[in-house]
Short mmCIF file of C-alpha atoms in Angstrom, two decimals:
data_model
loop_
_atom_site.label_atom_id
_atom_site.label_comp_id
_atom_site.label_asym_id
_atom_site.label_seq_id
_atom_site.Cartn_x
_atom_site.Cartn_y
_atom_site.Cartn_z
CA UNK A 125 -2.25 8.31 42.92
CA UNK A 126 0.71 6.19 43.23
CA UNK A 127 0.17 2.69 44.20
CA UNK A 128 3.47 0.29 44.22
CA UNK A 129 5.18 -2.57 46.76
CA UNK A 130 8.82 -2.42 46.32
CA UNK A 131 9.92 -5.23 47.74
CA UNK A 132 13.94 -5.94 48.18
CA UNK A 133 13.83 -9.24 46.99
CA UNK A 134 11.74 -12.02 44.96
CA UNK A 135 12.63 -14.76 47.54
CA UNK A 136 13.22 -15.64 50.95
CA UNK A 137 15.15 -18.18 52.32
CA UNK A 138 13.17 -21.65 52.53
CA UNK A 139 10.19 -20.41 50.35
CA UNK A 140 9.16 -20.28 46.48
CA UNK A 141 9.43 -17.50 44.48
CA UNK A 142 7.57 -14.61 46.09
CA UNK A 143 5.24 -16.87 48.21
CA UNK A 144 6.36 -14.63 51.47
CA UNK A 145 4.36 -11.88 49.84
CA UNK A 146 1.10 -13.61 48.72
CA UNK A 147 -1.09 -11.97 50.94
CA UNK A 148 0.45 -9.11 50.05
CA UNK A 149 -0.09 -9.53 46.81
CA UNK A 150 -3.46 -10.85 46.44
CA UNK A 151 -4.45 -7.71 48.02
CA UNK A 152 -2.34 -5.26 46.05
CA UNK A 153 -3.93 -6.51 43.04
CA UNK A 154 -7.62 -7.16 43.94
CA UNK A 155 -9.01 -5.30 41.02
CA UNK A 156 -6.63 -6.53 38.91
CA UNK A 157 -6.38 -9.79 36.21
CA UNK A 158 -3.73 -9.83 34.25
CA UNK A 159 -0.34 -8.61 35.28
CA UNK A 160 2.26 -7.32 32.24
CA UNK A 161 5.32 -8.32 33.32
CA UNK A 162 8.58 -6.46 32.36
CA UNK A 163 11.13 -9.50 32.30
CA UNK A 164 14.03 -7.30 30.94
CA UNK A 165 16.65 -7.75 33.97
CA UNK A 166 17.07 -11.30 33.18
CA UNK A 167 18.65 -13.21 35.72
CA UNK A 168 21.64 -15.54 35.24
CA UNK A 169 21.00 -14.65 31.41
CA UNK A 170 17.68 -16.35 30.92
CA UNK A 171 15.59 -16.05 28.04
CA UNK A 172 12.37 -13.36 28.44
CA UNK A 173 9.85 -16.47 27.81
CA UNK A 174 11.82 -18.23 30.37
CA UNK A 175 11.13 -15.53 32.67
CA UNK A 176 7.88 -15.38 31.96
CA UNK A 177 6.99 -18.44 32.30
CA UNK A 178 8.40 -18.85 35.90
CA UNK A 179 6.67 -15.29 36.78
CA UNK A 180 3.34 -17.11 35.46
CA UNK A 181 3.34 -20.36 38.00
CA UNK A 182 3.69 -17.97 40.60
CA UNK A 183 1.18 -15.95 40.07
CA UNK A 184 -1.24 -18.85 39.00
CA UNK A 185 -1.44 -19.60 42.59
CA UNK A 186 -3.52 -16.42 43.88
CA UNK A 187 -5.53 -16.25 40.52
CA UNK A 188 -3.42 -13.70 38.14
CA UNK A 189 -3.13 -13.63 34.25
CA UNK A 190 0.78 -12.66 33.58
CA UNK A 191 1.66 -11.16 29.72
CA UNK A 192 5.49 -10.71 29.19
CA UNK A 193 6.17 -7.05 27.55
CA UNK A 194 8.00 -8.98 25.41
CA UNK A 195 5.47 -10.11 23.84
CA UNK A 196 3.76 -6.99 22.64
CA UNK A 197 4.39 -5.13 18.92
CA UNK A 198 4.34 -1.56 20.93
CA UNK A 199 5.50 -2.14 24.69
CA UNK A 200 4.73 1.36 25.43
CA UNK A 201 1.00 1.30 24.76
CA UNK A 202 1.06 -2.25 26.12
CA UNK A 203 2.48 -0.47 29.61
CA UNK A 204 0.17 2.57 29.23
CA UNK A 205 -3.09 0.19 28.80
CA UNK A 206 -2.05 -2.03 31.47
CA UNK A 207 -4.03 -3.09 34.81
CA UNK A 208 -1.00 -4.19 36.41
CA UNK A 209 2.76 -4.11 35.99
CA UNK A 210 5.42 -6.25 37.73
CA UNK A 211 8.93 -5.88 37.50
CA UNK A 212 11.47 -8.74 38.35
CA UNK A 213 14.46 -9.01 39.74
CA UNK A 214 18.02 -9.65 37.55
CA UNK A 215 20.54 -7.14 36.58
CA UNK A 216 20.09 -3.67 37.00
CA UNK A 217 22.12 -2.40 34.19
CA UNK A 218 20.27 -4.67 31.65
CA UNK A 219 17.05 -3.72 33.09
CA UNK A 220 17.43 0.13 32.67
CA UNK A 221 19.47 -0.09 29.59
CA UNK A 222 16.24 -1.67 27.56
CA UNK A 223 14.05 0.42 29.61
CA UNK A 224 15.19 3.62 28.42
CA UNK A 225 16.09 1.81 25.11
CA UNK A 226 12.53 0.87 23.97
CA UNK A 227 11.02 4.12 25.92
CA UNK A 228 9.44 2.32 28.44
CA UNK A 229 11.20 3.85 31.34
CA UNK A 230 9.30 7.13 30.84
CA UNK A 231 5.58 5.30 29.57
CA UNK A 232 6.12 3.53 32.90
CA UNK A 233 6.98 6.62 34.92
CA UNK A 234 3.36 7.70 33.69
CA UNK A 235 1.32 4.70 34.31
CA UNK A 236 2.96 4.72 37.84
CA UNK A 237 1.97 8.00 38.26
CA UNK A 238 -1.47 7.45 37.12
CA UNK A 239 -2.13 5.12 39.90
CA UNK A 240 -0.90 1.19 37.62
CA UNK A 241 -0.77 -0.75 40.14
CA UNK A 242 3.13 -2.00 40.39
CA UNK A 243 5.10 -4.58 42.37
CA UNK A 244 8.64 -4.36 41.92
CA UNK A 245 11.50 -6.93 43.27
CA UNK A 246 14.83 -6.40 43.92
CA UNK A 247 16.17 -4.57 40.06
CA UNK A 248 12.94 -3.82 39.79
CA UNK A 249 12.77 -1.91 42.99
CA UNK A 250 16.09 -0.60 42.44
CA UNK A 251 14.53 1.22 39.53
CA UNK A 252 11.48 2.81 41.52
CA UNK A 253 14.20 5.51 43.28
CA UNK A 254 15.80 8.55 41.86
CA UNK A 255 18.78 6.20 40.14
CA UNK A 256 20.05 3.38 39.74
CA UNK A 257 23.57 3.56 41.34
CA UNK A 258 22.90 1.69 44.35
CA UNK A 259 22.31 -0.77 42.76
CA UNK A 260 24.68 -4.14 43.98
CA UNK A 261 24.90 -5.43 40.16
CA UNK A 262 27.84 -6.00 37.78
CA UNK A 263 27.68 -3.36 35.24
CA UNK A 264 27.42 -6.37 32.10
CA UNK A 265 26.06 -3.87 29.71
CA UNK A 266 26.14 -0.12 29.43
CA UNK A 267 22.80 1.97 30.14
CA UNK A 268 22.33 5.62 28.15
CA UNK A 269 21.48 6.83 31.69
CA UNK A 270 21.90 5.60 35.24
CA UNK A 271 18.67 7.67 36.11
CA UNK A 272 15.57 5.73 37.19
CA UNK A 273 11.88 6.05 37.63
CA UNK A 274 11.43 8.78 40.92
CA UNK A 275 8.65 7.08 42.40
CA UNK A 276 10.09 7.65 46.46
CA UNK A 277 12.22 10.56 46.69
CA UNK A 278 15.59 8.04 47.76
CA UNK A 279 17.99 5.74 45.91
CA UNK A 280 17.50 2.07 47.20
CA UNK A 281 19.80 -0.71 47.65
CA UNK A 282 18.08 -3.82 48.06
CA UNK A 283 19.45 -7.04 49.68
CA UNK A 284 20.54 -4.90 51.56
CA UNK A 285 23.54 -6.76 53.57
CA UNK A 286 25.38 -6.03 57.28
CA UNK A 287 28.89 -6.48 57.22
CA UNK A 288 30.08 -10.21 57.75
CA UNK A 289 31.43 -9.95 61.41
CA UNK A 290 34.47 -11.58 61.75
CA UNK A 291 35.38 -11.33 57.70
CA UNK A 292 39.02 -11.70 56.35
CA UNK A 293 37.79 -10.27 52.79
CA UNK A 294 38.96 -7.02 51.86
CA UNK A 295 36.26 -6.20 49.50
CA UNK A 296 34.36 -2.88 50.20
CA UNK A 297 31.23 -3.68 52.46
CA UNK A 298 27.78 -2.60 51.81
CA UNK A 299 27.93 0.26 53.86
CA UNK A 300 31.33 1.83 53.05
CA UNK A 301 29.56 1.48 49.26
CA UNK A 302 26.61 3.28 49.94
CA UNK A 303 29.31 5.93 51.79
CA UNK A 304 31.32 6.13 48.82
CA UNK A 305 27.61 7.10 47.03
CA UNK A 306 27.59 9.45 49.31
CA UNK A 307 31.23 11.28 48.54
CA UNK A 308 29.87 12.48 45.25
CA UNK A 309 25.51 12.34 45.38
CA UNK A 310 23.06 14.06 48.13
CA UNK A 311 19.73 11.62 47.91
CA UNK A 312 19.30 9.29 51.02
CA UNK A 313 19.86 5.46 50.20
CA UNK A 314 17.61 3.29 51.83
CA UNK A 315 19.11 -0.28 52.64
CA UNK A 316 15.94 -2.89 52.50
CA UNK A 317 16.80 -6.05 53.79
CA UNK A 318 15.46 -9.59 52.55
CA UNK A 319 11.74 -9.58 53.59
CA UNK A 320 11.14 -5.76 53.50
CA UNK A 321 9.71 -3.58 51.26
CA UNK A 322 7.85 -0.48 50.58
CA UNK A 323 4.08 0.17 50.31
CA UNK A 324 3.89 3.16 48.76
CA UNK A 325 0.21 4.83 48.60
CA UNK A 326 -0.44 8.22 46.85
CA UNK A 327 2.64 10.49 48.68
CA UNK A 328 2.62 8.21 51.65
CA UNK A 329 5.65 5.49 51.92
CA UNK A 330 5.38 2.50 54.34
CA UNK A 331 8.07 0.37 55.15
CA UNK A 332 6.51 -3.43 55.71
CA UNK A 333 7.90 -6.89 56.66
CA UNK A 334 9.41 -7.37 60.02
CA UNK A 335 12.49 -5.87 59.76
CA UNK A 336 14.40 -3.05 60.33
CA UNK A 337 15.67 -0.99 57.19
CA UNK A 338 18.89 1.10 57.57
CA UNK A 339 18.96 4.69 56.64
CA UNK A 340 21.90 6.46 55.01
CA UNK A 341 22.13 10.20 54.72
CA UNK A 342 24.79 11.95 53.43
CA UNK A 343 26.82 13.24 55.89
CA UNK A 344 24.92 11.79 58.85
CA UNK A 345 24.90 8.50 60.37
CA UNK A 346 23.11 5.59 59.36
CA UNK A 347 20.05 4.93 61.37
CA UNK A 348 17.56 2.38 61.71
CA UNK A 349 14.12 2.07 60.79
CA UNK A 350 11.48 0.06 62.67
CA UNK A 351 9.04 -1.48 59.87
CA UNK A 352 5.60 0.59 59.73
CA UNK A 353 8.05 3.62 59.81
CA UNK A 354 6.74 6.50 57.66
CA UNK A 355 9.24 7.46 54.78
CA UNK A 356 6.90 10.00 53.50
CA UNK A 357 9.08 13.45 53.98
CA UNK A 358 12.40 11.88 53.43
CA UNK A 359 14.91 13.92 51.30
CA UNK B 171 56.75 -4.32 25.82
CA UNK B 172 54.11 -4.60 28.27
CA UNK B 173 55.70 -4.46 32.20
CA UNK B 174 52.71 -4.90 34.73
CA UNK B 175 51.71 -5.93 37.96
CA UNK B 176 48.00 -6.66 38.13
CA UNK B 177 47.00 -7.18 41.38
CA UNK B 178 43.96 -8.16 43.17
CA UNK B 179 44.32 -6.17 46.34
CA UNK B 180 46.18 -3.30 47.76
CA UNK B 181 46.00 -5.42 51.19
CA UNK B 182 45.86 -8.43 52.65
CA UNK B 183 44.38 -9.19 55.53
CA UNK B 184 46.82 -8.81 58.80
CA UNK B 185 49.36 -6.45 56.80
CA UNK B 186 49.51 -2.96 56.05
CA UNK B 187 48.75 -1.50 52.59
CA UNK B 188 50.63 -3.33 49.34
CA UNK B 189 53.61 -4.75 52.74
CA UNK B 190 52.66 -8.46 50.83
CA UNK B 191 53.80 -7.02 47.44
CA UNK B 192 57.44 -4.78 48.58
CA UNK B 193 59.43 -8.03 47.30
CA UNK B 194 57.90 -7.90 43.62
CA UNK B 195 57.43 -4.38 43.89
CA UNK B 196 61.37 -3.54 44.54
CA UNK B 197 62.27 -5.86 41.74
CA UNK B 198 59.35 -4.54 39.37
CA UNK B 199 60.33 -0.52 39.75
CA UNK B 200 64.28 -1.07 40.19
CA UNK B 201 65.40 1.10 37.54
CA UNK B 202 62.43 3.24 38.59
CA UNK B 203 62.83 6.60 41.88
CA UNK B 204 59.78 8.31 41.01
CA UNK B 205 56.19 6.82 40.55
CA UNK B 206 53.50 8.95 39.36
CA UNK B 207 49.92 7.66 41.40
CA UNK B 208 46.65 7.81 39.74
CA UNK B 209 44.48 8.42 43.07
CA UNK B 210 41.11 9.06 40.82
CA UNK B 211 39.21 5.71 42.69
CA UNK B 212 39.41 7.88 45.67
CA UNK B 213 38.17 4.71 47.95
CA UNK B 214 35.67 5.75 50.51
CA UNK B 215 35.41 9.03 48.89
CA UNK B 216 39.07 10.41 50.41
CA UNK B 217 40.74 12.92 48.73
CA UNK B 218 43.17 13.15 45.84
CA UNK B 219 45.84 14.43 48.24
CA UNK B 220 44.89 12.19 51.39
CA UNK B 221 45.10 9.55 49.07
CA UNK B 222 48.62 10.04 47.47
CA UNK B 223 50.35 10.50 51.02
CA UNK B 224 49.29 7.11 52.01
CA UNK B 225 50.63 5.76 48.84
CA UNK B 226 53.80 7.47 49.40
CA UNK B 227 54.08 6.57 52.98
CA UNK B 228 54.21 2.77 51.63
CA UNK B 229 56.39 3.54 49.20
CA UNK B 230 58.93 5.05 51.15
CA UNK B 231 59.22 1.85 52.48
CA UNK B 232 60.68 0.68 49.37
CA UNK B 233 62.54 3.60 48.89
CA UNK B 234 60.56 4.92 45.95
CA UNK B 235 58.98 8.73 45.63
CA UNK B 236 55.55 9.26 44.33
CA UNK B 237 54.04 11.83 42.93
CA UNK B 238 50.10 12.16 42.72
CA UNK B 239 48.92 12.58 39.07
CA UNK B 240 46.32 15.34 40.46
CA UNK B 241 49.12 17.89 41.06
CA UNK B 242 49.94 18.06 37.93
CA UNK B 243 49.09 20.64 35.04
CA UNK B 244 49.07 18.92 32.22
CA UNK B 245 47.95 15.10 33.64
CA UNK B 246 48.47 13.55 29.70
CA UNK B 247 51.90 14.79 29.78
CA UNK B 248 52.81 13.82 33.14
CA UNK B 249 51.47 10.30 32.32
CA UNK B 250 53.91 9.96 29.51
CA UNK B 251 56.90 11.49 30.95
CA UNK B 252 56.54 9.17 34.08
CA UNK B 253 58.90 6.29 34.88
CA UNK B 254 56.48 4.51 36.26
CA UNK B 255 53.07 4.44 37.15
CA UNK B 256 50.06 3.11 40.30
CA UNK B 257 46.56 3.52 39.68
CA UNK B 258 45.19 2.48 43.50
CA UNK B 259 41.86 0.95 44.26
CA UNK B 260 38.64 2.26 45.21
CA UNK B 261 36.02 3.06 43.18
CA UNK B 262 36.01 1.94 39.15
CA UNK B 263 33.01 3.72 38.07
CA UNK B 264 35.07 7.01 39.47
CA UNK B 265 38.41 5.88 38.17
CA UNK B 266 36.93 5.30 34.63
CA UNK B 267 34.87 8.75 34.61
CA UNK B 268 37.89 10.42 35.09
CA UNK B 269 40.20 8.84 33.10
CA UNK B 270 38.03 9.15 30.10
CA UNK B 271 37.04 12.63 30.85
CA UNK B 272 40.87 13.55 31.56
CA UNK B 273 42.37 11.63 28.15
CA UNK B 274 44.58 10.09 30.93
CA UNK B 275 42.92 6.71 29.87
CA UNK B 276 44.30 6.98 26.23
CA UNK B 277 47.70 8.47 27.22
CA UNK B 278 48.10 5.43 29.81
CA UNK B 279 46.95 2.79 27.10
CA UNK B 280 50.65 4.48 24.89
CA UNK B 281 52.38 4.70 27.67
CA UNK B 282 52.10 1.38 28.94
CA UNK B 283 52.44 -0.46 25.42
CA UNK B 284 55.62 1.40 25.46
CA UNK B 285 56.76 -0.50 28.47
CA UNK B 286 56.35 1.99 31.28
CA UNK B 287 56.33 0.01 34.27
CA UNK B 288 52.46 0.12 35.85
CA UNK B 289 50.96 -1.29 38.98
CA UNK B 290 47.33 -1.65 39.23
CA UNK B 291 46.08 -2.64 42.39
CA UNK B 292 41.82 -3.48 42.44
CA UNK B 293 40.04 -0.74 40.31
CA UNK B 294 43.73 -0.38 38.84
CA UNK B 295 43.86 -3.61 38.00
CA UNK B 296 40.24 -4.05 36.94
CA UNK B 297 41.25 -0.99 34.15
CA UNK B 298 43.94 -3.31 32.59
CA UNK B 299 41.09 -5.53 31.23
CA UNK B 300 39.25 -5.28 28.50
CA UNK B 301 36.16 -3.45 29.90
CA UNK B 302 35.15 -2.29 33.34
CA UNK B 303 31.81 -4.52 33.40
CA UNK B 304 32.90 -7.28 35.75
CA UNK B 305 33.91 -4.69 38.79
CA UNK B 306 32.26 -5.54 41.83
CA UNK B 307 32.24 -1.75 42.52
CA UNK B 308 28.99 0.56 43.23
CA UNK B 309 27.70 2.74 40.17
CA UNK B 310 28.23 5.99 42.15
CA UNK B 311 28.81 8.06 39.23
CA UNK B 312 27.94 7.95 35.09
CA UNK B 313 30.95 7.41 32.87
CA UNK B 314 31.22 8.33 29.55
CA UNK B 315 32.52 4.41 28.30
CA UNK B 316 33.00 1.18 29.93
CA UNK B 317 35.51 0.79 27.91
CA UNK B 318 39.58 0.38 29.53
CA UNK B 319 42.99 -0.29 28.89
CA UNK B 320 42.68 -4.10 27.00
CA UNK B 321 46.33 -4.36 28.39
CA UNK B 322 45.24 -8.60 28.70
CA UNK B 323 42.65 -10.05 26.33
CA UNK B 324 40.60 -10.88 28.99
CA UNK B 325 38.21 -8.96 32.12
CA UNK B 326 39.33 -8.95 35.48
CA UNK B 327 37.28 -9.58 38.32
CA UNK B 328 39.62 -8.06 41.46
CA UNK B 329 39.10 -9.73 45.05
CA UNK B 330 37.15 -12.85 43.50
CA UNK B 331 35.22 -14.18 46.23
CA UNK B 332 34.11 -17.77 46.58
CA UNK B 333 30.48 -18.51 46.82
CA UNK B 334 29.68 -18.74 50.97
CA UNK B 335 28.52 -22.09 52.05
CA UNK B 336 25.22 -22.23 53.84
CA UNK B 337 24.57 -18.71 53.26
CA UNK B 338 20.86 -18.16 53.34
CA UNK B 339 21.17 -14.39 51.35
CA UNK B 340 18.96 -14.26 48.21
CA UNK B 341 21.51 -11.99 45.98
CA UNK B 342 23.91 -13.48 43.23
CA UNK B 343 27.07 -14.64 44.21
CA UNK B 344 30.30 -13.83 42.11
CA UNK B 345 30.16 -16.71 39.99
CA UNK B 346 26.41 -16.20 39.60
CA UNK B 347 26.91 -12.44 38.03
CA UNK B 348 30.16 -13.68 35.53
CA UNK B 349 27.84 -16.54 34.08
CA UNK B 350 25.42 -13.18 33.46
CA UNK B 351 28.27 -10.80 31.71
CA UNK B 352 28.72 -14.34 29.89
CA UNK B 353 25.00 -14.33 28.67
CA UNK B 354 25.76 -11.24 26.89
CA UNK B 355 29.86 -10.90 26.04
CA UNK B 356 31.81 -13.41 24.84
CA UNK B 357 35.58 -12.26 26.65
CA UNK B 358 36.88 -14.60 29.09
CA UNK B 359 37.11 -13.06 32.82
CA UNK B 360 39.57 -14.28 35.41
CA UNK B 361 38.53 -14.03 39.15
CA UNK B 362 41.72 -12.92 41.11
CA UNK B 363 41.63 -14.03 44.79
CA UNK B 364 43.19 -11.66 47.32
CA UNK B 365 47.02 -12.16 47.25
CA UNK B 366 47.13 -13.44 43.48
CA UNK B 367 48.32 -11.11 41.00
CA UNK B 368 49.18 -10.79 37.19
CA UNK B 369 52.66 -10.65 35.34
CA UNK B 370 52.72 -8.98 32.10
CA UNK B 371 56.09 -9.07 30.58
CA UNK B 372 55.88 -8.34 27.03
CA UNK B 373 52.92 -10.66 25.56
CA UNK B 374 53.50 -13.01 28.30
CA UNK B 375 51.01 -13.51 31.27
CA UNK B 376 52.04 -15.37 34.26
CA UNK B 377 49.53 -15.86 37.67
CA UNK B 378 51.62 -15.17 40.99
CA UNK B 379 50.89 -15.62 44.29
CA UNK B 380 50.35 -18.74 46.34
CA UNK B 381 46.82 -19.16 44.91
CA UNK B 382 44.70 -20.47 42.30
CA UNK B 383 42.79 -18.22 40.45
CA UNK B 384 39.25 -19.15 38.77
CA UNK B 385 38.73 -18.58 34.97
CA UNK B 386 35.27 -18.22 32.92
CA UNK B 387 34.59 -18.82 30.12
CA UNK B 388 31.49 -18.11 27.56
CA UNK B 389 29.69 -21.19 27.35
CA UNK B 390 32.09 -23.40 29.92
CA UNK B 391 32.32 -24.74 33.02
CA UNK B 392 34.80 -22.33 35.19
CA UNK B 393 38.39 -23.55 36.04
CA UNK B 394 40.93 -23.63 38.71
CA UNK B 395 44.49 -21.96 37.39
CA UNK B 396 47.37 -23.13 38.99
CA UNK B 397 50.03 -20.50 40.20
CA UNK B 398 52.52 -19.68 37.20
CA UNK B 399 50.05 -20.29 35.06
CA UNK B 400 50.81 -18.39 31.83
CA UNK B 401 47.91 -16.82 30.64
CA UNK B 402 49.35 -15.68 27.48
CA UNK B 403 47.20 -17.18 24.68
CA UNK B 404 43.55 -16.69 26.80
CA UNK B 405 40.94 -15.03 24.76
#
């Protein structure tokens, strides 16, 4: 039974890296020790110990043992004999591209399946939806495949980001992105704002934090979500 | 030789579509009465044909006739018969599909080396560069190759924004996902503000507009170009 937090971002404003969801965490991962932690997405370029490392202090502080993938000989066995997985935030099309790359992207699909406990963060939530082209990254490398992991039945975009009332930039906004998705692809696109995320239990799918997520169908209207919403039977 | 306008935008804000650019524009297709459009970036998923009579409504302005590349049977051929060419903005992910899937993107890559006069406005101009992987755009579809038109020896970043002071959002700025493409490709990438553009005459590359523009490089801090900068020997 499926057992994930997809959370739209690492960090909120004013706090350390993902201290907002401690509580969260701590009880996401009660039977758990030691965490492997997929540091592929690299942000701004960082090395994978670097990543690791950082990963590490955090989770020292509610009692958790982090590995980096990267430090296994076989990273698929290492994600199909792991307690926990964790997924970090970085660029998307890095992420995937060594995901499907080293074969992890389907070992992982499997472990998810089989009830791993997994947190994922911003690329690494982007991943947990049907595919990876909502995502807000700079395409810096160039995947085999833009599809993902399947875990919820949606795409998701996270940071997800209103439009900047008032704004002189002609630059597409989010929305008229996630539109443009929506020209050429069916799946909803869930936008998770900074401080939400997903619980996702068995077939059941939460949305958590205290905001509101906004909801793009194709061909429909955006809508919004109040948090505790049920996303089970979206499609 | 090379004859190109590379620009930034389509629009500035307060004025209608390319009304900032009719003074270069007039001078750039003189010898030129009929402009083929590319309208393949289809922004905000429009059509081929909705797409082409806004282009040609602006145009008439100028006194110039276009003709939208879709409407033709054989789109290779009408690429290099044309007397000049506009790819549009939109989306580059969708440009790029289709221009590789087409041939188009080869048959444009002759034609312009043998001096057909080309405008490239956003995704159009983001094609001139050597790859497509510093677009800001959305991943909406799969394309076959990153790879584009290497008409400079550099990337282009189109409608290079600043970094927002005081912004509390957790995602990367601009400047934040360059220095990432820079962890892993060693090409140099010039942010174009809105209202900047590029003039290739020959091998000569000259920044226009009343702007700076902002160049990275691998392993550098970024710097400010003046306008008229000649960009010529960058790489």
């Amino acid at each position: 039974m499926k057992n994930l937090i997809i959370a739209s971002t690492s960090t909120v404003f004013g706090l350390g890296y993902l201290e907002y969801l401690f509580p969260v965490l701590e009880n996401h991962f009660k039977n758990v020790s030691t965490i492997v932690f997929i540091p592929y997405a690299r942000p701004s370029g960082i090395t994978h110990d670097e990543y690791t490392s950082k990963v590490a202090d955090a989770f020292e502080k509610i009692g958790k043992k982090i590995i980096g993938l990267h430090t296994f000989e076989n990273p698929i066995e290492a994600i199909s004999n792991a307690e926990g997985i964790f997924t970090g935030g970085g660029n998307t099309f890095l992420l995937v591209k060594q995901l499907h790359q080293t074969g992890v992207m389907t070992a992982l699909k499997t472990a998810l399946l089989n009830g791993t406990p997994y947190l994922g963060c911003s690329a690494g939530s982007n991943i947990t939806g049907l595919t990876m082209e909502t995502t807000n990254d700079m395409p810096i490398v160039y995947p085999p495949s833009f599809q993902t992991l399947g875990m919820v039945p949606f795409n998701i975009n996270p940071h997800y980001l209103d439009p900047i009332e008032g704004s002189t930039h002609m630059g597409e906004t989010r929305e008229t992105r996630i539109n443009e998705f929506h020209a050429f692809n069916t799946q909803p696109v869930l936008g998770l704002r900074e401080g939400s995320w997903l619980e996702v239990r068995g077939e059941k799918i939460t949305l958590k934090g205290e905001l509101t997520a906004r909801l793009f169908k194709q061909n429909q209207n955006p809508i919004e979500l109040e948090t505790e919403s049920d996303l089970s039977h979206l499609s």
